[in-house]
């Protein structure tokens, strides 16, 4: 059986189509969801409540309490976490330094529920292992935020 070789233009166009598909069906909806979520939280006053409740924990990382909303959104989607962070920077509630501390956590625990559900469900892993796996990812994210805070003190 003979296979047809693709030229570089076909490869590029195929890759561009795949990238556009990912952007339109994954990235943009996640970012829009994050902006809508943060606006709902702002309008209902829940951001203030979350900020107040989480302030004692977030202060350990040099962050305002409101930064916890970024971490919560990140658990659902990396794009959502980035979108919430961007929204909070735009509104002046987070600074560039805060974002530098949050970014490693966004990527280390980003979309944790989404990906772990897909992977662990497919692998048919016993449910008793889910909590320790989630905890490890979250602890890694928190440690990364501490490391970033220390690095920022010296840079």
Tab-separated table of C-alpha atoms in Angstrom:
chain	number	residue	atom	x	y	z
A	1	UNK	CA	0.000	0.000	0.000
A	2	UNK	CA	1.372	3.345	-1.016
A	3	UNK	CA	1.119	6.300	1.332
A	4	UNK	CA	0.764	9.818	0.017
A	5	UNK	CA	3.484	12.179	1.169
A	6	UNK	CA	2.303	15.563	2.336
A	7	UNK	CA	4.132	18.669	1.309
A	8	UNK	CA	5.052	21.393	3.748
A	9	UNK	CA	2.053	23.570	2.823
A	10	UNK	CA	-0.402	20.732	3.565
A	11	UNK	CA	1.303	20.108	6.911
A	12	UNK	CA	1.187	23.812	7.788
A	13	UNK	CA	-2.472	24.199	6.832
A	14	UNK	CA	-3.398	21.042	8.772
A	15	UNK	CA	-1.555	22.314	11.834
A	16	UNK	CA	-3.157	25.747	11.523
A	17	UNK	CA	-6.610	24.129	11.335
A	18	UNK	CA	-5.863	22.049	14.443
A	19	UNK	CA	-4.586	25.106	16.297
A	20	UNK	CA	-7.626	27.153	15.343
A	21	UNK	CA	-9.905	24.302	16.422
A	22	UNK	CA	-8.194	24.129	19.844
A	23	UNK	CA	-8.405	27.905	20.197
A	24	UNK	CA	-12.079	28.132	19.255
A	25	UNK	CA	-13.295	25.068	21.132
A	26	UNK	CA	-11.060	25.016	24.189
A	27	UNK	CA	-8.981	28.087	24.985
A	28	UNK	CA	-11.425	30.907	24.205
A	29	UNK	CA	-14.404	29.308	26.006
A	30	UNK	CA	-12.247	28.692	29.096
A	31	UNK	CA	-11.017	32.274	29.189
A	32	UNK	CA	-14.531	33.650	28.641
A	33	UNK	CA	-15.790	31.369	31.416
A	34	UNK	CA	-13.113	32.761	33.731
A	35	UNK	CA	-14.017	36.385	32.973
A	36	UNK	CA	-17.727	35.659	33.472
A	37	UNK	CA	-16.989	33.786	36.711
A	38	UNK	CA	-14.956	36.639	38.161
A	39	UNK	CA	-17.628	39.169	37.165
A	40	UNK	CA	-20.333	37.059	38.860
A	41	UNK	CA	-18.158	36.793	41.962
A	42	UNK	CA	-17.563	40.562	41.901
A	43	UNK	CA	-21.235	41.456	41.382
A	44	UNK	CA	-22.433	39.138	44.154
A	45	UNK	CA	-19.743	40.281	46.572
A	46	UNK	CA	-18.317	36.763	46.814
A	47	UNK	CA	-14.830	37.941	45.828
A	48	UNK	CA	-14.692	40.010	48.998
A	49	UNK	CA	-15.850	37.034	51.071
A	50	UNK	CA	-13.360	34.671	49.400
A	51	UNK	CA	-10.617	37.284	49.847
A	52	UNK	CA	-11.393	37.695	53.543
A	53	UNK	CA	-11.610	33.957	54.231
A	54	UNK	CA	-8.445	33.106	52.283
A	55	UNK	CA	-6.354	36.107	53.379
A	56	UNK	CA	-4.564	34.274	56.250
A	57	UNK	CA	-3.409	31.503	53.883
A	58	UNK	CA	-2.597	33.766	50.937
A	59	UNK	CA	-0.484	36.091	53.088
A	60	UNK	CA	2.017	33.221	53.445
A	61	UNK	CA	2.648	33.544	49.712
A	62	UNK	CA	2.705	37.338	49.702
A	63	UNK	CA	-0.676	37.471	47.973
A	64	UNK	CA	-3.971	39.183	48.702
A	65	UNK	CA	-6.846	36.882	49.631
A	66	UNK	CA	-8.548	37.466	46.278
A	67	UNK	CA	-5.721	35.499	44.616
A	68	UNK	CA	-7.433	32.342	45.881
A	69	UNK	CA	-10.041	32.788	43.130
A	70	UNK	CA	-7.263	32.297	40.570
A	71	UNK	CA	-6.303	29.007	42.201
A	72	UNK	CA	-9.904	27.797	42.359
A	73	UNK	CA	-10.450	28.625	38.679
A	74	UNK	CA	-7.151	26.895	37.852
A	75	UNK	CA	-8.409	23.648	39.342
A	76	UNK	CA	-11.095	23.667	36.674
A	77	UNK	CA	-9.068	24.968	33.746
A	78	UNK	CA	-5.637	26.458	33.080
A	79	UNK	CA	-7.201	28.940	30.670
A	80	UNK	CA	-9.778	29.791	33.313
A	81	UNK	CA	-7.077	30.439	35.907
A	82	UNK	CA	-5.154	32.646	33.508
A	83	UNK	CA	-8.365	34.467	32.589
A	84	UNK	CA	-9.231	35.144	36.226
A	85	UNK	CA	-5.673	36.339	36.854
A	86	UNK	CA	-5.848	38.668	33.841
A	87	UNK	CA	-9.185	40.028	35.007
A	88	UNK	CA	-7.825	40.709	38.493
A	89	UNK	CA	-4.735	42.434	37.081
A	90	UNK	CA	-6.943	44.564	34.841
A	91	UNK	CA	-9.071	45.585	37.825
A	92	UNK	CA	-5.937	46.436	39.839
A	93	UNK	CA	-6.472	43.718	42.454
A	94	UNK	CA	-3.307	41.796	41.517
A	95	UNK	CA	0.138	43.064	40.502
A	96	UNK	CA	2.786	41.595	38.203
A	97	UNK	CA	4.598	40.235	41.265
A	98	UNK	CA	1.427	38.459	42.377
A	99	UNK	CA	1.071	36.898	38.928
A	100	UNK	CA	4.689	35.696	39.016
A	101	UNK	CA	3.915	33.884	42.273
A	102	UNK	CA	0.634	32.424	40.975
A	103	UNK	CA	1.760	31.209	37.529
A	104	UNK	CA	3.647	28.092	38.658
A	105	UNK	CA	0.621	27.013	40.702
A	106	UNK	CA	-1.730	27.609	37.778
A	107	UNK	CA	0.301	25.264	35.604
A	108	UNK	CA	1.076	22.658	38.282
A	109	UNK	CA	-2.524	22.168	39.336
A	110	UNK	CA	-4.261	23.583	36.283
A	111	UNK	CA	-7.316	21.644	35.127
A	112	UNK	CA	-6.609	19.112	37.868
A	113	UNK	CA	-10.178	17.856	38.111
A	114	UNK	CA	-10.620	17.734	34.358
A	115	UNK	CA	-7.409	15.878	33.543
A	116	UNK	CA	-7.292	13.626	36.560
A	117	UNK	CA	-10.850	12.517	35.916
A	118	UNK	CA	-10.028	11.628	32.327
A	119	UNK	CA	-6.732	9.934	33.092
A	120	UNK	CA	-7.663	8.130	36.290
A	121	UNK	CA	-11.012	7.040	34.911
A	122	UNK	CA	-9.416	5.668	31.760
A	123	UNK	CA	-6.694	3.909	33.757
A	124	UNK	CA	-9.357	2.413	36.050
A	125	UNK	CA	-7.354	3.437	39.103
A	126	UNK	CA	-8.994	2.682	42.441
A	127	UNK	CA	-10.858	5.705	43.802
A	128	UNK	CA	-8.958	5.546	47.104
A	129	UNK	CA	-5.876	6.886	45.287
A	130	UNK	CA	-7.615	9.986	43.895
A	131	UNK	CA	-7.353	12.121	47.055
A	132	UNK	CA	-3.607	11.540	47.560
A	133	UNK	CA	-2.950	12.321	43.889
A	134	UNK	CA	-4.973	15.547	44.089
A	135	UNK	CA	-3.218	16.477	47.340
A	136	UNK	CA	0.244	15.939	45.827
A	137	UNK	CA	-0.569	18.228	42.885
A	138	UNK	CA	-1.935	20.937	45.196
A	139	UNK	CA	1.015	20.686	47.615
A	140	UNK	CA	3.413	20.962	44.646
A	141	UNK	CA	1.586	24.105	43.520
A	142	UNK	CA	1.731	25.658	46.991
A	143	UNK	CA	5.445	24.856	47.316
A	144	UNK	CA	6.074	26.420	43.907
A	145	UNK	CA	4.343	29.604	45.068
A	146	UNK	CA	6.608	29.707	48.139
A	147	UNK	CA	9.692	29.215	45.975
A	148	UNK	CA	8.572	32.005	43.626
A	149	UNK	CA	7.966	34.333	46.551
A	150	UNK	CA	11.499	33.686	47.840
A	151	UNK	CA	12.992	34.106	44.364
A	152	UNK	CA	11.220	37.438	43.954
A	153	UNK	CA	12.739	38.663	47.205
A	154	UNK	CA	16.215	38.174	45.718
A	155	UNK	CA	15.569	39.337	42.137
